[in-house]
Short mmCIF file of C-alpha atoms in Angstrom, two decimals:
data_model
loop_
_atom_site.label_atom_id
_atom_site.label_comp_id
_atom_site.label_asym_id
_atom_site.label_seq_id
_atom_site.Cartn_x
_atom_site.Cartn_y
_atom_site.Cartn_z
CA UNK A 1 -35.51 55.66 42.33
CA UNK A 2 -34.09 58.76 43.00
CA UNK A 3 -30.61 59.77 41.53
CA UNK A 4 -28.92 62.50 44.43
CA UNK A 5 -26.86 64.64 42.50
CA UNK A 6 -23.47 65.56 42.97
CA UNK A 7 -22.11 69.00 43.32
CA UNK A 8 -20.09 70.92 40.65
CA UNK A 9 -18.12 72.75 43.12
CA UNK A 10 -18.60 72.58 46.86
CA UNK A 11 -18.11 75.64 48.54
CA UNK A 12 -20.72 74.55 51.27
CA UNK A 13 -17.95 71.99 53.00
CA UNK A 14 -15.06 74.43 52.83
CA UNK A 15 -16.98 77.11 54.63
CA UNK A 16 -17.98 74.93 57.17
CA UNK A 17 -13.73 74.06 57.57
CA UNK A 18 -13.11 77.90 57.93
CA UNK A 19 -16.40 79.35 59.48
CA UNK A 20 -14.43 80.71 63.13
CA UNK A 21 -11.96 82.07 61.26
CA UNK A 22 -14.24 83.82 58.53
CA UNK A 23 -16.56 85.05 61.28
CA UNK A 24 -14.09 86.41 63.18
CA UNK A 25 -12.37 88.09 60.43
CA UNK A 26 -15.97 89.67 58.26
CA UNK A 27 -16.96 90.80 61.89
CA UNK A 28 -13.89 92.62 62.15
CA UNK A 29 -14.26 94.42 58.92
CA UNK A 30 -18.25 95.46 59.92
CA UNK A 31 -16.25 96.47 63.38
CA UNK A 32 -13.74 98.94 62.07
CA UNK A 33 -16.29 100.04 58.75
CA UNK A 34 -13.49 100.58 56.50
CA UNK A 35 -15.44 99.15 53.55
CA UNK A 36 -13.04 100.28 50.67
CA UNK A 37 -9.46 99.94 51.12
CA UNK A 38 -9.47 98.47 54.71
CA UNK A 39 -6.64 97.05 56.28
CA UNK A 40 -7.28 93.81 55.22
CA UNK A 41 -6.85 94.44 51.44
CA UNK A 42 -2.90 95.46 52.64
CA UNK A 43 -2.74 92.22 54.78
CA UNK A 44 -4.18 90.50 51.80
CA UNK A 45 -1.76 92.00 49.11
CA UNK A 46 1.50 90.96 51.24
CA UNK A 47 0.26 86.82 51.84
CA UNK A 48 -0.42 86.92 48.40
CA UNK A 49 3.13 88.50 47.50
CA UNK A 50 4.19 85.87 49.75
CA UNK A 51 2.53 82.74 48.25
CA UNK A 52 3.68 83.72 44.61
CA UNK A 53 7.32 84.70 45.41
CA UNK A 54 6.50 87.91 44.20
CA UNK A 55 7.73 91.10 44.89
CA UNK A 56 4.05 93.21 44.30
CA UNK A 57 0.63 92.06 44.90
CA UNK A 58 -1.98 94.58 44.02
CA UNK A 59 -5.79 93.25 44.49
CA UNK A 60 -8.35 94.37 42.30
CA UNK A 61 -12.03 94.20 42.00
CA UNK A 62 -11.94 91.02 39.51
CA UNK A 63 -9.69 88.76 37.19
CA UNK A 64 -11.46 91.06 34.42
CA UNK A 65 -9.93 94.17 36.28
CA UNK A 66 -6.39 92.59 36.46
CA UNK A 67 -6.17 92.09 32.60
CA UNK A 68 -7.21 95.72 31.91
CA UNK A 69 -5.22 97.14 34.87
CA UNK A 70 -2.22 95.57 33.61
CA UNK A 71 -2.40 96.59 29.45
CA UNK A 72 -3.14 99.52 30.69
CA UNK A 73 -0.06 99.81 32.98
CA UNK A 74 1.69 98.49 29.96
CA UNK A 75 0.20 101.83 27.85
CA UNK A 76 -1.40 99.67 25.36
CA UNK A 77 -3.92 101.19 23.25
CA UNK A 78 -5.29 102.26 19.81
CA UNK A 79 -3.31 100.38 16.89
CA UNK A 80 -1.45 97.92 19.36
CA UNK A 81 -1.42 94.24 18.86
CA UNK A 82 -1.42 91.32 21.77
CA UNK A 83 -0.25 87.85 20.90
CA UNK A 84 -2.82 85.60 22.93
CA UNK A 85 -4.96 82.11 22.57
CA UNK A 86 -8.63 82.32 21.36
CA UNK A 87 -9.27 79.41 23.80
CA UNK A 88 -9.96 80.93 26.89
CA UNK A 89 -13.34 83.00 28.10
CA UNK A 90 -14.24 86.01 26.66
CA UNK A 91 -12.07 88.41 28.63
CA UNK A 92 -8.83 87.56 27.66
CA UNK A 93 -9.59 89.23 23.82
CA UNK A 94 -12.21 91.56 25.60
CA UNK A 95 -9.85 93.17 27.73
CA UNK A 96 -7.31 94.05 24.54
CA UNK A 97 -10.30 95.41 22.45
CA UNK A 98 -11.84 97.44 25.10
CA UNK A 99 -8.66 99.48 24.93
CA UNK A 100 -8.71 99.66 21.37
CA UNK A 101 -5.70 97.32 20.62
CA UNK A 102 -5.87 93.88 18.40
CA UNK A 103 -6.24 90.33 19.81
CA UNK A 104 -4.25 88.48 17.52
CA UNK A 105 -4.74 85.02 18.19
CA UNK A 106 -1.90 82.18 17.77
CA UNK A 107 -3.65 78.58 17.89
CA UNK A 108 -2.98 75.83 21.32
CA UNK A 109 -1.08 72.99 22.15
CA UNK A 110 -3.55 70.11 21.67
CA UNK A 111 -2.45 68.17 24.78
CA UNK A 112 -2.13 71.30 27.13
CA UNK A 113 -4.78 73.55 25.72
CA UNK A 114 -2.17 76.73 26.32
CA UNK A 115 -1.03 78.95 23.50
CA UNK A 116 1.61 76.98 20.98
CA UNK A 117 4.49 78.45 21.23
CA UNK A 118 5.85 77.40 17.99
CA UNK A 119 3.64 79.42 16.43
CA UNK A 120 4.02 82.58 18.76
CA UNK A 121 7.05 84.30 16.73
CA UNK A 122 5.09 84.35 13.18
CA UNK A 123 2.21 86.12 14.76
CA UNK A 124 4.47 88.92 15.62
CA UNK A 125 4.52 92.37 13.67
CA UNK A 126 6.17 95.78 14.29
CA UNK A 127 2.87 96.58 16.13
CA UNK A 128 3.23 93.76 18.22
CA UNK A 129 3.13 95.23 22.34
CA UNK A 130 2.75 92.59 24.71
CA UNK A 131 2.39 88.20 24.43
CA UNK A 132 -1.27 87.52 26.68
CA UNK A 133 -1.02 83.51 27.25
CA UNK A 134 -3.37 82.02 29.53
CA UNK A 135 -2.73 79.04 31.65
CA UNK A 136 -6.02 77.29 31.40
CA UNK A 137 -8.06 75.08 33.25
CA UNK A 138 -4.98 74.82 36.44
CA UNK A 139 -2.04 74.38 34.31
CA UNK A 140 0.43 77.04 33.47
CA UNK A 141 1.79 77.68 29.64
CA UNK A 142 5.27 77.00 28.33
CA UNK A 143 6.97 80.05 30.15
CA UNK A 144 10.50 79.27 29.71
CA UNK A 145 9.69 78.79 26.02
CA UNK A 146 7.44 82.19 26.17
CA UNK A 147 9.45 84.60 28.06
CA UNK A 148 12.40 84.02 25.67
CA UNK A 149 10.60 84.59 22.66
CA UNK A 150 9.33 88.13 24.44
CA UNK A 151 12.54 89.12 25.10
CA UNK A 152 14.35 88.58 22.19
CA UNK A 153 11.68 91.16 20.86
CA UNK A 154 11.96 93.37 23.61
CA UNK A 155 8.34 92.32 24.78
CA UNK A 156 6.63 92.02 28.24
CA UNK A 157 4.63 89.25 29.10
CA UNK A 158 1.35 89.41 31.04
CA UNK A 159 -0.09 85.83 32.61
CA UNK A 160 -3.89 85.14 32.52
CA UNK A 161 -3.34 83.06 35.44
CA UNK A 162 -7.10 83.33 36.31
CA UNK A 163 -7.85 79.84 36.38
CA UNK A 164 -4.11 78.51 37.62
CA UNK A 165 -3.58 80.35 40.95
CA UNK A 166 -1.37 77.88 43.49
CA UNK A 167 0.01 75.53 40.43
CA UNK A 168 3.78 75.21 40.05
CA UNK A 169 5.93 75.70 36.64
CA UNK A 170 9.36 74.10 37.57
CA UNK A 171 9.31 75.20 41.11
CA UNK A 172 7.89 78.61 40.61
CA UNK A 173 4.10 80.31 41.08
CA UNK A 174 1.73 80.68 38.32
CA UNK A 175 1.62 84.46 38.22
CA UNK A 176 5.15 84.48 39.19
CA UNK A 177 6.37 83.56 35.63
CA UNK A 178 6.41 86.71 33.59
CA UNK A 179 6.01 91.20 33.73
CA UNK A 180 2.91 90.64 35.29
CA UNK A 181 0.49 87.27 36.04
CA UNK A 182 -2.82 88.11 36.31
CA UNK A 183 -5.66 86.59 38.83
CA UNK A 184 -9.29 85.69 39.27
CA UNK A 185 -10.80 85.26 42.82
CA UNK A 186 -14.43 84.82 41.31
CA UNK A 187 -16.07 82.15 44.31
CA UNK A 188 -15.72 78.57 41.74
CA UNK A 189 -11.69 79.49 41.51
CA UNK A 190 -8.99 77.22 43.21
CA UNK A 191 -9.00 80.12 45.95
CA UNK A 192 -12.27 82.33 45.69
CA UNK A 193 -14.11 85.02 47.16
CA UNK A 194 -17.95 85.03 47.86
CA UNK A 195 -18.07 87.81 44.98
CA UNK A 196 -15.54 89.63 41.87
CA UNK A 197 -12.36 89.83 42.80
CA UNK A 198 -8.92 89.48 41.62
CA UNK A 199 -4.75 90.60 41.24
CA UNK A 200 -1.87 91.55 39.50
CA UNK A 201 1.49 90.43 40.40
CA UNK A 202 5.32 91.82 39.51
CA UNK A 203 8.37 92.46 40.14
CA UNK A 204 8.48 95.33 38.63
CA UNK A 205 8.59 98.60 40.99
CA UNK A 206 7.37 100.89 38.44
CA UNK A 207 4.45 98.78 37.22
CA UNK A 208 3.20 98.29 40.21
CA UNK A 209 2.94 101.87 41.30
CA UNK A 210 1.17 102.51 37.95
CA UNK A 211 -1.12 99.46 38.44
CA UNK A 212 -2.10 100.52 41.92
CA UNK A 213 -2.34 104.19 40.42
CA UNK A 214 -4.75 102.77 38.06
CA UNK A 215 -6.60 101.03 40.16
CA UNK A 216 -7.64 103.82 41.58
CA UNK A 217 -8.71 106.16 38.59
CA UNK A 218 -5.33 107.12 38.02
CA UNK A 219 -4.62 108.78 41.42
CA UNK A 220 -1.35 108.82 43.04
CA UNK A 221 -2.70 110.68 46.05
CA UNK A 222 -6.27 112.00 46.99
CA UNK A 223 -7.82 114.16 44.10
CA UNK A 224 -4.67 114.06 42.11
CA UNK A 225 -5.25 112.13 38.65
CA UNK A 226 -1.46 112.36 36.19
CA UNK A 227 -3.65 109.25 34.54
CA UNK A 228 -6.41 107.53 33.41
CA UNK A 229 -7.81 104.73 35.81
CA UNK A 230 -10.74 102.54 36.67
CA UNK A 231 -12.80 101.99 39.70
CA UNK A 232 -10.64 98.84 40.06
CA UNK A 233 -10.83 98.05 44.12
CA UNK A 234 -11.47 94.63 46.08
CA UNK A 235 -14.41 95.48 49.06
CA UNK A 236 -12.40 94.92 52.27
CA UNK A 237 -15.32 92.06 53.17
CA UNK A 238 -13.84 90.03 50.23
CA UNK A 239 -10.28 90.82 51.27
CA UNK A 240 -11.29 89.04 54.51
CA UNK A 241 -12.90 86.39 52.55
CA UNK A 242 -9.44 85.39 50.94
CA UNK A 243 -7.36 85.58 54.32
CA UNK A 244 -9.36 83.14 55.99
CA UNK A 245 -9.29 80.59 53.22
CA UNK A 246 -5.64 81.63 52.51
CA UNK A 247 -5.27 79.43 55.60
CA UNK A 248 -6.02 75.97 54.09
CA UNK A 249 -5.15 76.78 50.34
CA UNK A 250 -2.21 74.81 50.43
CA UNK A 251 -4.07 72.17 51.77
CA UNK A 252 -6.62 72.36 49.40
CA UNK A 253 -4.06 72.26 46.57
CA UNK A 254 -2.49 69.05 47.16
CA UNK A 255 -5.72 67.90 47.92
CA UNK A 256 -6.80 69.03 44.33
CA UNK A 257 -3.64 67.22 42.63
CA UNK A 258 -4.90 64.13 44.31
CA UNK A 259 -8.73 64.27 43.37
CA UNK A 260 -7.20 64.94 39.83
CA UNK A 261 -4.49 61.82 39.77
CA UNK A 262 -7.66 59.81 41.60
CA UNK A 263 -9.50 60.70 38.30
CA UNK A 264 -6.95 59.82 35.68
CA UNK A 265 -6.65 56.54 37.15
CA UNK A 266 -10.29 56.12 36.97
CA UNK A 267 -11.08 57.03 33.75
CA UNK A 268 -8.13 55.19 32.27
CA UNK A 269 -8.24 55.36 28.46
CA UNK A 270 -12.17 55.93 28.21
CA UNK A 271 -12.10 59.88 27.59
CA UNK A 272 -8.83 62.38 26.90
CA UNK A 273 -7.86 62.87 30.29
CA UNK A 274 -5.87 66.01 31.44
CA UNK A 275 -2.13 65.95 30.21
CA UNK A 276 0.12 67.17 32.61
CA UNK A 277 3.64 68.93 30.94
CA UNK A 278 6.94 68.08 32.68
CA UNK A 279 8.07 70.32 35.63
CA UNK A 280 3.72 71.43 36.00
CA UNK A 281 1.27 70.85 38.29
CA UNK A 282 -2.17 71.65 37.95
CA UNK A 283 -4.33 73.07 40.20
CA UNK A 284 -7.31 71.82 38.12
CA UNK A 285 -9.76 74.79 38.22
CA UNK A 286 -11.34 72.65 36.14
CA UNK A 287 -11.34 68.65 35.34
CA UNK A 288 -11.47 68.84 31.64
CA UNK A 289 -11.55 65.76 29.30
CA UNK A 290 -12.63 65.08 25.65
CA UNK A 291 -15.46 63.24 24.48
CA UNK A 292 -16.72 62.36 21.60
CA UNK A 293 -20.60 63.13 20.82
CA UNK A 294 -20.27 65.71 23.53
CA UNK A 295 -24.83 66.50 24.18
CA UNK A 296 -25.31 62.75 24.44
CA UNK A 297 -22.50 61.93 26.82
CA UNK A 298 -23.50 65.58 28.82
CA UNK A 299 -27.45 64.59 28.72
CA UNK A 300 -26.62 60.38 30.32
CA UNK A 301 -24.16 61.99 33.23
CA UNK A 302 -27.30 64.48 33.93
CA UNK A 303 -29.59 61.83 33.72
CA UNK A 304 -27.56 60.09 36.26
CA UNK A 305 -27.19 63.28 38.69
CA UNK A 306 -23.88 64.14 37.33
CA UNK A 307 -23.29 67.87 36.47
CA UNK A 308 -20.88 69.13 33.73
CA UNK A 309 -19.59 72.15 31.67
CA UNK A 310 -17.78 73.02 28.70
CA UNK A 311 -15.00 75.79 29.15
CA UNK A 312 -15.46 76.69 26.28
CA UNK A 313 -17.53 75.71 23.19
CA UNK A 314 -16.78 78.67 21.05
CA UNK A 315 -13.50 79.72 20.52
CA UNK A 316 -13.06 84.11 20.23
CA UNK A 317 -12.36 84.28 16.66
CA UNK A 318 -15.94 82.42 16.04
CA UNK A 319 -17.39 85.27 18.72
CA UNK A 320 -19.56 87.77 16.98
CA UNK A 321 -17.77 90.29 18.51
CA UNK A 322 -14.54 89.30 17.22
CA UNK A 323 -16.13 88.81 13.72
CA UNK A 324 -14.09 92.16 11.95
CA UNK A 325 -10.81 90.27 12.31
CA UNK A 326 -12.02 88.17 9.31
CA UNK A 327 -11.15 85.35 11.16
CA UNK A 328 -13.24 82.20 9.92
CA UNK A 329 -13.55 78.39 10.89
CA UNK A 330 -10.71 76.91 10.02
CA UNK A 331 -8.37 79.43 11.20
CA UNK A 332 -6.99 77.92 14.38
CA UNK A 333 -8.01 74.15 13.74
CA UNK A 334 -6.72 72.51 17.27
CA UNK A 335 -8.90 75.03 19.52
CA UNK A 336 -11.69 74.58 17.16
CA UNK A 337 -11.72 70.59 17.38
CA UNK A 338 -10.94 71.07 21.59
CA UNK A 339 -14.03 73.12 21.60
CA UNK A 340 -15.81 70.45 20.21
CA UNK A 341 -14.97 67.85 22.64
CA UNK A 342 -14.03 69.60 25.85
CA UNK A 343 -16.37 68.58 28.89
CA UNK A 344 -15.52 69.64 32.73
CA UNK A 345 -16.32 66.73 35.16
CA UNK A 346 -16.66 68.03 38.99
CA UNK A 347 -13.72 68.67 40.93
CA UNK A 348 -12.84 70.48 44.55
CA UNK A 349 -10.70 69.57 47.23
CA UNK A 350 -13.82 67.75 48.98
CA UNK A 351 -14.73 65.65 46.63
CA UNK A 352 -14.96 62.39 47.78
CA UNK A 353 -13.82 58.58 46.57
CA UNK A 354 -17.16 57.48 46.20
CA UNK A 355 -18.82 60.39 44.24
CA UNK A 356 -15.26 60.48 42.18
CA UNK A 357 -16.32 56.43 41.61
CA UNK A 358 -19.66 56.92 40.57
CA UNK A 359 -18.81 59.57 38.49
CA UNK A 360 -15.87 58.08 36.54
CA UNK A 361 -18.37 54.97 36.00
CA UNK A 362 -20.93 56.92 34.19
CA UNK A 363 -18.35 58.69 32.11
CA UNK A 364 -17.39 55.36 30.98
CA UNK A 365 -20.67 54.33 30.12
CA UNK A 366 -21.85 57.31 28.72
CA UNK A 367 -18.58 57.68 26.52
CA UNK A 368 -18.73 54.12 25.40
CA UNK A 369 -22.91 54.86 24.67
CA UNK A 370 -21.69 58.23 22.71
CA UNK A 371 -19.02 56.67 20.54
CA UNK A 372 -21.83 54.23 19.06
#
């Protein structure tokens, strides 16, 4: 018999839900051909001010973008350091090197995942310029916490908030929490585009002139360049993208925070199931749990048409790239054992009862069959 396999992510259904809407609005851009820039991108930049509660929005060309855009708004450079998590993807650290600054790496909370911030203020050296945390997998880090550690050492704080866009920290945004949160529109985030894309959010007047400023090479008007910049624009078409399914992300938020209770209750005690902190929600970009014997649990659930991931199996102190820091195994023991055991189930807003049954089923079974 043949198993039908469930989808990862399901972008198919929501674009169905918002097809008049995106028509009308990608039509619009190929009417007016303002490809770069377009009104949209504006239109865009003020909902998503909106959403957060802040007072700056600046859209860039990717989550990647916003992380550079920002240290480098910040003036970070050669012989800097950045306090940030070494679990996360690749450009968290990336986006500190590239500039020629240090990742220094503090080790996670073993129930949230999110940079321990017990640990933050011994990491911290005169060449300390910035804290990075990241609020992974939907759920924001220990702000409160955080911020005051920053300012009592006259430090700004910049939010990875690429994978926790729409979840709530004690009544406030992700990416509303600190100097500047940072954003990923990439198409499997909580609210993606159909390509890169991505922004920066503050309150801050000044930095977000010199983020827009560098988002454009460094030019404050046409052919002027006071500063170095990137090629750091969001097309207009994905601008338009984002405002039509701006339109049901609230809906699909909720909707995520009940596919994600749904789950907990299914799984009960047979895997590590998401912890959520007090005062957080979750916007579960992905459904992470631990497992033991992670390949044979992964290859059953394929067997049986189920799809998963790991976010992330190698921590960025065990990168090769990151190898100069001298940082061996051993060095931050709690992301080291998460990477181990991590495994992303299938989650979106449309995910229905049925495939959520059938899938928390075979987790059971296959955990059960990989503890033997």
């Amino acid at each position: 018999m043949t198993v039908s396999a469930i989808d990862f992510i399901d972008l198919k259904t929501q674009q169905q839900r918002i097809l008049p809407d995106l028509d009308q609005r990608m039509r619009a851009v190929l009417s007016h051909g303002q490809y770069i820039m377009g009104p949209e991108v504006g239109e865009l930049e003020a909902k998503l001010a909106a959403y957060t509660g802040s007072r700056h929005a600046i859209a860039v060309a990717s989550g990647t973008d916003a992380l550079l855009i920002a240290l480098m708004a910040l003036g970070i450079g050669p012989g800097d350091e950045v306090v940030t998590s070494p679990f996360t993807f690749i450009a968290t650290g990336e986006m500190i090197a590239l500039l020629g600054a240090k990742p220094v790496f503090v080790d996670i909370d073993p129930r949230t995942y999110n940079i321990d911030p017990a640990k933050i203020e011994a990491a911290l050296t005169p060449r300390t310029r910035a804290i990075l945390p990241v609020s992974l997998y939907g759920q924001c880090a220990d702000f409160d916490a955080i911020n005051a550690i920053a300012a009592s050492h006259g430090l700004p704080v910049i939010e990875d908030g690429c994978q926790s866009f729409g979840a709530l920290y004690h009544g406030k945004r992700s990416c509303a929490l600190s100097t500047i949160g940072c954003t990923s529109f990439f198409p499997s985030k909580p609210l993606g585009c159909y390509g890169d894309g991505g922004a920066c959010f503050t309150d801050d007047d000044q930095l977000a002139a010199r983020m827009r400023q560098v988002r454009v090479h460094g030019q404050d008007r046409r052919y002027h360049h006071p500063a170095l910049g990137v090629n750091g624009r969001i097309d207009t078409l994905q601008a338009a993208v984002l405002l039509a399914k701006l339109e049901v992300f609230p809906d699909e938020v909720a909707e995520r925070a009940r596919v994600g209770a749904r789950y907990g209750e299914l799984l009960g005690d047979a895997v590590v199931t998401p912890y959520l902190a007090s005062g957080c929600s979750s916007v579960y970009a992905q459904y992470t749990v631990q497992v033991a014997n992670r390949g044979h649990v992964q290859k059953i659930l394929a067997d049986a048409g189920i799809p998963t991931a790991v976010h992330y199996p190698v921590p960025l102190h065990l990168q090769p790239v990151f190898s100069g820091l001298g940082l061996g195994k051993g060095s931050f023991p709690v992301a080291e054992a998460a990477a181990d055991r991590v495994m992303s189930l299938p989650m979106h807003p449309y995910l229905s009862v049925e495939d959520q049954r059938r899938i928390a089923d075979s987790v059971r079974v296959a955990a059960k069959e990989g503890a033997c």
